[in-house]
Coordinates of N, CA, C and O in Angstrom, one line a residue:
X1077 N 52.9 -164.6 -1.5 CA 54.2 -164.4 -2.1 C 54.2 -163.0 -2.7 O 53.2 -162.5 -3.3
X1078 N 55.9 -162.2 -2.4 CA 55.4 -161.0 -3.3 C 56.5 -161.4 -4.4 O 57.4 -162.2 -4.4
X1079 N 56.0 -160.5 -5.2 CA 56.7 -160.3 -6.6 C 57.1 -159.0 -7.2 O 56.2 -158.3 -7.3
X1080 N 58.0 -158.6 -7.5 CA 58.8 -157.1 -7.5 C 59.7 -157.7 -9.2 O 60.6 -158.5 -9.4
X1081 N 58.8 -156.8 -10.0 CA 59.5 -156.8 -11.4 C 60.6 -155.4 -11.5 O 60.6 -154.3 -10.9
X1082 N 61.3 -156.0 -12.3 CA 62.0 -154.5 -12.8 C 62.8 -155.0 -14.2 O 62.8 -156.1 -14.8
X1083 N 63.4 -153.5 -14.6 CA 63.8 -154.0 -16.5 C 62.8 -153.5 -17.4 O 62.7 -153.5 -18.6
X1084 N 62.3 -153.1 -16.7 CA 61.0 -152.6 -18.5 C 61.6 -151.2 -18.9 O 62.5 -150.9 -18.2
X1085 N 61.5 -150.4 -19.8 CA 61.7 -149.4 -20.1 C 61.5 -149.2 -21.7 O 61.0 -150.1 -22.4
X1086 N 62.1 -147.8 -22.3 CA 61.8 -147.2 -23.8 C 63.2 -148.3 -24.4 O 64.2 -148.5 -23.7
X1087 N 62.8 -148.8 -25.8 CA 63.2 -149.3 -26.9 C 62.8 -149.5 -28.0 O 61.6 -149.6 -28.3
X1088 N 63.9 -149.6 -29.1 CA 63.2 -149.5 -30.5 C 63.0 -150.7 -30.9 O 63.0 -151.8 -30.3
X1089 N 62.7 -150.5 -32.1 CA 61.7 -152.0 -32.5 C 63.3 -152.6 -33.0 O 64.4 -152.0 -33.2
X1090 N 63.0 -154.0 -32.9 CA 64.3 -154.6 -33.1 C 65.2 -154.5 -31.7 O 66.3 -155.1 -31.6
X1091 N 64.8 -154.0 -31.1 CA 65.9 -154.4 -29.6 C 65.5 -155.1 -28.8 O 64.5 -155.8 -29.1
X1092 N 66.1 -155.0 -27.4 CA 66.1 -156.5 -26.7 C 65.8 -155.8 -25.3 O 66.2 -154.6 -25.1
X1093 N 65.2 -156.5 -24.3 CA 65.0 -155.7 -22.9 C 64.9 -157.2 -22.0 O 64.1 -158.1 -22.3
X1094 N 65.7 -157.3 -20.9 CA 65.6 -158.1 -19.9 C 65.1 -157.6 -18.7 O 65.7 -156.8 -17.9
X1095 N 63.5 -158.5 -18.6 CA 62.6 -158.4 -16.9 C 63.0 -159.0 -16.3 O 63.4 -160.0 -16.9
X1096 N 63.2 -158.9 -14.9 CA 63.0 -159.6 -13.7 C 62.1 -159.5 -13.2 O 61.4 -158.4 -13.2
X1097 N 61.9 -160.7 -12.4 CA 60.6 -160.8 -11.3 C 61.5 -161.6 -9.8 O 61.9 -162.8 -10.1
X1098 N 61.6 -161.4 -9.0 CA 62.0 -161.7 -7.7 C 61.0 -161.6 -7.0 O 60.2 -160.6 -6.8
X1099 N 60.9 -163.2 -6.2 CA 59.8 -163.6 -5.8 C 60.1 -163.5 -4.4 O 61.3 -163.7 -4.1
X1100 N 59.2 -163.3 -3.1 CA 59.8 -163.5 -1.5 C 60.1 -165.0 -1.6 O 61.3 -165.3 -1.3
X1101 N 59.2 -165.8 -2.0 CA 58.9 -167.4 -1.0 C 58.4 -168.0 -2.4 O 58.2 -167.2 -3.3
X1102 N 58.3 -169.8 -2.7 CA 57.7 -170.6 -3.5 C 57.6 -171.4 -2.3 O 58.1 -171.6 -1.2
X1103 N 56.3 -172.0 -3.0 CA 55.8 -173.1 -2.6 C 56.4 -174.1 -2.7 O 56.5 -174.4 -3.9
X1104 N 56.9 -175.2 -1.9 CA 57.9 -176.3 -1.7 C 57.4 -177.4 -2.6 O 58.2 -178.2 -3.1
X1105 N 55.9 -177.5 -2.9 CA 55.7 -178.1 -3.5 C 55.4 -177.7 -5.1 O 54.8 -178.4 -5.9
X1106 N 55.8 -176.6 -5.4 CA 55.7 -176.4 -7.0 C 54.9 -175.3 -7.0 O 54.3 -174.9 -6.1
X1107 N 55.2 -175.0 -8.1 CA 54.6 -173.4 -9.1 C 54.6 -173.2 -10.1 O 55.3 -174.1 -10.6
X1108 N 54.3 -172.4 -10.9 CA 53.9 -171.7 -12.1 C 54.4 -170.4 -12.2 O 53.4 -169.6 -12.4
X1109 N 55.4 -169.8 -12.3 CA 55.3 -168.2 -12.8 C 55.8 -168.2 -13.9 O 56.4 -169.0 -14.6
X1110 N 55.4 -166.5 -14.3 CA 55.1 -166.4 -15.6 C 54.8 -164.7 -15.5 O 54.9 -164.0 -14.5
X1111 N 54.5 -164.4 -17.1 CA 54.4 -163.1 -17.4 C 53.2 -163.0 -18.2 O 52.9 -163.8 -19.2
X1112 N 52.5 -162.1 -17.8 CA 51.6 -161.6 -18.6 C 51.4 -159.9 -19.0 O 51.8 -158.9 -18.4
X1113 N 50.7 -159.9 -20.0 CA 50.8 -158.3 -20.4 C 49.6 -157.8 -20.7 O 48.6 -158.5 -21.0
X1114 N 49.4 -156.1 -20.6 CA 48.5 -155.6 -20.9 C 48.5 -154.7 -21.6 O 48.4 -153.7 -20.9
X1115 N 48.5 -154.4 -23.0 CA 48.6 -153.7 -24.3 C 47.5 -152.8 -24.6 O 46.4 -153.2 -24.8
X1116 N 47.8 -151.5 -24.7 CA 47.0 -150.6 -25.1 C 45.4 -151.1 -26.0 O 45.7 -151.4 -27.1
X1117 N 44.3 -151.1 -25.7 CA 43.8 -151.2 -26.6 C 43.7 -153.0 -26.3 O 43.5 -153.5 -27.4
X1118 N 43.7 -153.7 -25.5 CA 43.9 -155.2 -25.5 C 43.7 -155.6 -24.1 O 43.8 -155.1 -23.0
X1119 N 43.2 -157.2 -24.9 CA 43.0 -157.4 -23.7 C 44.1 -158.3 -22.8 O 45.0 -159.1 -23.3
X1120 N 44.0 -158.1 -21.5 CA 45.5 -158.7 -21.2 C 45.6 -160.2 -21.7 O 44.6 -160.8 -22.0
X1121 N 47.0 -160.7 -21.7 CA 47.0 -162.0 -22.2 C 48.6 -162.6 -21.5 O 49.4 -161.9 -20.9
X1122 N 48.6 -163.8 -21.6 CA 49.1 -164.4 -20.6 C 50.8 -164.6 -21.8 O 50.6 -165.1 -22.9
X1123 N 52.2 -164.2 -21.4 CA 53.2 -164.1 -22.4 C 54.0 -165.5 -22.6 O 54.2 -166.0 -23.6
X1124 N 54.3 -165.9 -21.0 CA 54.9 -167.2 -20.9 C 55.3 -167.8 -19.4 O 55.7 -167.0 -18.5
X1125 N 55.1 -168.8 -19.3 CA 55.2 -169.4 -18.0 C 56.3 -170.4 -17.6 O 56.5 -171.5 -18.2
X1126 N 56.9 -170.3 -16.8 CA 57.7 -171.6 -16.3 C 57.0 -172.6 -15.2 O 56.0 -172.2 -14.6
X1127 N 57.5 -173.7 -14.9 CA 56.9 -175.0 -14.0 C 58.2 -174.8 -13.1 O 59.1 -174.2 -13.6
X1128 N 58.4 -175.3 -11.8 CA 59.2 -174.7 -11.2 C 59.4 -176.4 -10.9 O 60.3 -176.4 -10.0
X1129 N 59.1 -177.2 -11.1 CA 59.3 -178.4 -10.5 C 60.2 -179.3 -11.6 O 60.9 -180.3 -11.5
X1130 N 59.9 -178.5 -13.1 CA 60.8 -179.5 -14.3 C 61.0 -178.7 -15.0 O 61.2 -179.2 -16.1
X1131 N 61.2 -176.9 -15.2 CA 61.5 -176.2 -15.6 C 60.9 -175.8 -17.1 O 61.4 -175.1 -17.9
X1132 N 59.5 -176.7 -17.1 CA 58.7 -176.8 -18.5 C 58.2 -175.3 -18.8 O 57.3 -174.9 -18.1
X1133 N 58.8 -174.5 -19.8 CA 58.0 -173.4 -20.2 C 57.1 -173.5 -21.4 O 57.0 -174.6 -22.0
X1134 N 56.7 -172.6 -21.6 CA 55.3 -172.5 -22.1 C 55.1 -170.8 -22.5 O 55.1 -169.9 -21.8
X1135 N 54.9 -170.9 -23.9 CA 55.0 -169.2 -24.6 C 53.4 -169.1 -25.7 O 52.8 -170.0 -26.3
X1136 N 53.0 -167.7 -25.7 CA 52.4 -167.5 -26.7 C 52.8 -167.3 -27.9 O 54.0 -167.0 -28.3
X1137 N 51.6 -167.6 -28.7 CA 52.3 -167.9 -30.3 C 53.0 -166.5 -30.5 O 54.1 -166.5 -31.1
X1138 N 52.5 -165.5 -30.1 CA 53.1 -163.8 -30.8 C 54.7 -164.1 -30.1 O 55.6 -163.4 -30.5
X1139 N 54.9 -164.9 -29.3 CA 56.0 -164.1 -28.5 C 57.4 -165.3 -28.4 O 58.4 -165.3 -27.7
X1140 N 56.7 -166.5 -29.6 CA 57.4 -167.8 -29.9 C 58.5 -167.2 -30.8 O 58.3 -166.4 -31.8
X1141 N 60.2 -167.8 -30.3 CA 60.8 -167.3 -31.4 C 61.9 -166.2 -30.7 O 63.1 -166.1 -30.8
X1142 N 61.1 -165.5 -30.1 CA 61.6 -163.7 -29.4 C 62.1 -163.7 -27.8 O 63.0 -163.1 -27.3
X1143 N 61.0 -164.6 -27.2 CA 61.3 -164.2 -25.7 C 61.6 -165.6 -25.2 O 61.2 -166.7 -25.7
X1144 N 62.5 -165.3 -23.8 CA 62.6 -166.6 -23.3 C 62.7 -166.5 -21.9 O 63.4 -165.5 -21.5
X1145 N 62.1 -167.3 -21.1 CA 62.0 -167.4 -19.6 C 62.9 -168.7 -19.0 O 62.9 -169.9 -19.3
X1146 N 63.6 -167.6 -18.1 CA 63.9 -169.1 -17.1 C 63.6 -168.6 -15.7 O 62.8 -167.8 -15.3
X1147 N 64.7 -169.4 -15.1 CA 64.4 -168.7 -13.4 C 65.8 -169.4 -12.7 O 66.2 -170.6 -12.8
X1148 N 66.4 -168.5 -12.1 CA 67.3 -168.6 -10.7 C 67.0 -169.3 -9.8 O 67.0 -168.6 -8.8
X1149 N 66.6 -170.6 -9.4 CA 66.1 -171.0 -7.6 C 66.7 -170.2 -6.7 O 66.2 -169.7 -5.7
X1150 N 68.2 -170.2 -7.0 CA 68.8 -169.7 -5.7 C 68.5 -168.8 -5.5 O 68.2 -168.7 -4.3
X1151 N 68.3 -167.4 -6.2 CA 67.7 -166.5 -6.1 C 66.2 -166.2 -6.5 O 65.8 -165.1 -6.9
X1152 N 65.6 -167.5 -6.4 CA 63.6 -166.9 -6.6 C 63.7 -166.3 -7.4 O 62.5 -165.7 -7.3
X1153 N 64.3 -165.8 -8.4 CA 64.0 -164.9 -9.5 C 63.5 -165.5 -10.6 O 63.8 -166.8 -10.7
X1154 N 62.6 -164.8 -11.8 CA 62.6 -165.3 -13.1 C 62.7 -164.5 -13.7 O 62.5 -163.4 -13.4
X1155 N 63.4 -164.9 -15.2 CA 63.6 -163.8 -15.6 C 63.1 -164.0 -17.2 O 63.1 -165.0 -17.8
X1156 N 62.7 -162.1 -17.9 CA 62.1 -163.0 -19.5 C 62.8 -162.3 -20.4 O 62.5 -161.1 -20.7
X1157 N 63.5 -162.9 -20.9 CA 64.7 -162.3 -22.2 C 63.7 -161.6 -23.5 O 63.0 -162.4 -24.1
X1158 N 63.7 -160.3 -23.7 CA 62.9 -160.0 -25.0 C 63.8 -159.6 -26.0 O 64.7 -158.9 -25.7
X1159 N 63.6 -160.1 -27.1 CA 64.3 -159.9 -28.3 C 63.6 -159.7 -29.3 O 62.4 -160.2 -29.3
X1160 N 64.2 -158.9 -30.6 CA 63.5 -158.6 -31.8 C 62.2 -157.4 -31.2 O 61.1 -157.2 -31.9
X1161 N 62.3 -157.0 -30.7 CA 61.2 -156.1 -30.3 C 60.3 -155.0 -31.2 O 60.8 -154.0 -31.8
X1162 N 58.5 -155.5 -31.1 CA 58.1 -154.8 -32.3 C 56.9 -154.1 -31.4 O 56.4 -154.5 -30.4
X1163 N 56.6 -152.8 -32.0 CA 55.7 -151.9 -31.5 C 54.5 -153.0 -30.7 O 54.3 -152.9 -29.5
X1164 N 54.0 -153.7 -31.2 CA 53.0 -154.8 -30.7 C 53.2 -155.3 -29.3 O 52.3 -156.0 -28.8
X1165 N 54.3 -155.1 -28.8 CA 55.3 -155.8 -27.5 C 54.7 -154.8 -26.7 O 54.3 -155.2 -25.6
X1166 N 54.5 -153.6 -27.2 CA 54.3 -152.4 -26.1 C 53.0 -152.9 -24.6 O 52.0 -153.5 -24.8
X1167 N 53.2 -152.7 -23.7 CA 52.2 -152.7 -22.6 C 53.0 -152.8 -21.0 O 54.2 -152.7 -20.8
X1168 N 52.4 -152.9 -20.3 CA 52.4 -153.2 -19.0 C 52.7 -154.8 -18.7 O 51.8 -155.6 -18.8
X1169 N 54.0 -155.2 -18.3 CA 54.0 -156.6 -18.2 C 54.1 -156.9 -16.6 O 54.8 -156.2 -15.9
X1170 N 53.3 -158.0 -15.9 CA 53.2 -157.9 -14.8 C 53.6 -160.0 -14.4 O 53.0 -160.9 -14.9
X1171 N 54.4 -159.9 -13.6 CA 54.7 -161.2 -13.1 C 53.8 -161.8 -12.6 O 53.0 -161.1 -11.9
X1172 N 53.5 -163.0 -12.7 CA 52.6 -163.5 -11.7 C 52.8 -165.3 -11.1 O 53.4 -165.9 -11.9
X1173 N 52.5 -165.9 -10.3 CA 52.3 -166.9 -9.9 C 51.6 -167.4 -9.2 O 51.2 -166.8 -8.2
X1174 N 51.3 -168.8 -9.3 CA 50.2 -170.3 -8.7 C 51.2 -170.8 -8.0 O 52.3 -171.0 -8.4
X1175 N 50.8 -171.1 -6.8 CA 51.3 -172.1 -6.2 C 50.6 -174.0 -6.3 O 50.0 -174.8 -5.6
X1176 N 51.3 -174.0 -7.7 CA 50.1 -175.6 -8.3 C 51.7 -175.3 -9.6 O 52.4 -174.4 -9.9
X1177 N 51.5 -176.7 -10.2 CA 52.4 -176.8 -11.3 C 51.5 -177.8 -12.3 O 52.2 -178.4 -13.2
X1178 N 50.6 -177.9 -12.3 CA 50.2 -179.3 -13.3 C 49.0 -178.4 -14.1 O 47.9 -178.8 -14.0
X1179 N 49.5 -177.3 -14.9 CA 48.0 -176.3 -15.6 C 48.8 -176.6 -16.9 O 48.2 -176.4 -18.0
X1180 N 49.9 -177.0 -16.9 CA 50.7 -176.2 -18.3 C 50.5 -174.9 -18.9 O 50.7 -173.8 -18.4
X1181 N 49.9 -175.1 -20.2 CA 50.0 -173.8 -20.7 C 48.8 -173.3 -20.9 O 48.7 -172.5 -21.9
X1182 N 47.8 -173.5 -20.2 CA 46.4 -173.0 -20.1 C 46.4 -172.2 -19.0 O 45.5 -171.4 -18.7
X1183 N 47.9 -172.5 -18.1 CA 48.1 -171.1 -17.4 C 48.7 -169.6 -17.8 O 49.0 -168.7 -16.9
X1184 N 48.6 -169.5 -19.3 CA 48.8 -168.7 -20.4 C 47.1 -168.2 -20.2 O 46.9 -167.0 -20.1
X1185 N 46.3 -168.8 -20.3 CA 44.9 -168.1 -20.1 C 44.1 -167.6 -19.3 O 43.0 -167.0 -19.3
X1186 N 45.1 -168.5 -18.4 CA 44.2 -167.7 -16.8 C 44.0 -166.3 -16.8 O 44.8 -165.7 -17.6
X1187 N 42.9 -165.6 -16.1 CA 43.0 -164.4 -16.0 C 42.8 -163.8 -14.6 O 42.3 -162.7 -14.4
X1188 N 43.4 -164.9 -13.6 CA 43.6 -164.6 -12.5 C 44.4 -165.6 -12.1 O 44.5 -166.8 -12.5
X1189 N 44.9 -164.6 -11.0 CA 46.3 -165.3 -10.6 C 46.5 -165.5 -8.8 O 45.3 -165.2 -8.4
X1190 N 47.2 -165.8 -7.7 CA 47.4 -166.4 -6.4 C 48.2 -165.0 -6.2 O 48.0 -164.3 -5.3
X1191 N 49.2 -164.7 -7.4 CA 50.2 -163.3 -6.5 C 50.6 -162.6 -7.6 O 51.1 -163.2 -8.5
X1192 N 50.4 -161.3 -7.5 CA 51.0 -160.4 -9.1 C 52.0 -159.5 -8.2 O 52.0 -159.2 -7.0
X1193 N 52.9 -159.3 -9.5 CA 54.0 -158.2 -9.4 C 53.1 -156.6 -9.6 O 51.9 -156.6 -9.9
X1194 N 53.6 -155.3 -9.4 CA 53.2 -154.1 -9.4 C 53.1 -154.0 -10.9 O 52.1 -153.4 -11.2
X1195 N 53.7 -154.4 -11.8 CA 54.1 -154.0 -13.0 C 54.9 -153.3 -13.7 O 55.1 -152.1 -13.4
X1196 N 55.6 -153.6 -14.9 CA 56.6 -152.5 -14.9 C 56.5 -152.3 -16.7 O 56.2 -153.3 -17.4
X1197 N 56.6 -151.0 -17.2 CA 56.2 -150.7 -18.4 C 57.1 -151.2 -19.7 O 58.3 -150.9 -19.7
X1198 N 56.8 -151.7 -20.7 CA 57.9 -152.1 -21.8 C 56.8 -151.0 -23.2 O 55.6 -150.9 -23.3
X1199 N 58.2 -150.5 -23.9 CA 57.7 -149.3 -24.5 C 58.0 -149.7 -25.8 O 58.9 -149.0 -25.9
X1200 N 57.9 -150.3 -27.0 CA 58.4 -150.1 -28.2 C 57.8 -149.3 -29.4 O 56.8 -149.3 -30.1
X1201 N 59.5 -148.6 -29.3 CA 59.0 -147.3 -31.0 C 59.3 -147.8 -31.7 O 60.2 -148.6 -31.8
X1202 N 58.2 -147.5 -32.8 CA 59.0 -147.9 -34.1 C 59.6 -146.9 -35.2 O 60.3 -147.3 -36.1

């Protein structure tokens, strides 16, 4: 599967930035995508995930509240709404997905993944 993000770019703290991830192909039987990030100084960590079979997401505590994921079928896309945005947000956020649906949110910890996006940069000034 490929994955092609886009939407990242410079913003201030307190604003809002919407990613996409547009996927080629899913698995007929279910999946997992999701976002993960990689922050200066940090180690990457897993942001939030959807289930493609019941639409169950799944967020980290820093990012409960702020961000929200869904996904298009018809268009294989997902997408992760960011809001409130604080310098801490800053990093490299990279899509990724499992072709499996039954991890829940311990697929927040994985630190490998079946297919990653290139990545695309989210910047916040404060």
């Amino acid at each position: 599967v490929q994955l092609v993000e886009s939407g990242g770019g410079l913003v201030q703290s307190g604003g809002s930035l919407r990613l996409s991830c547009a996927a080629s192909k899913f698995s007929r039987n279910g999946y997992t995508i999701g976002w993960t990030r990689q922050s200066p100084g940090k180690e990457r960590e897993g942001v939030s995930c959807i289930v493609s079979t019941d639409g169950t997401t799944y967020y980290a505590d820093a990012v409960k509240g702020r961000f929200t994921i869904s996904m298009d079928n018809a268009k294989n896309t997902v997408y992760l709404e960011m809001k409130d945005l604080i310098p801490e947000d800053t990093g490299v956020y990279y899509c990724a997905a499992d072709p499996f649906n039954n991890v829940g949110a311990n697929w927040l910890k994985m630190l490998s993944h079946s297919s990653w996006g290139q990545g695309t940069q989210v910047t916040v000034s404060s």
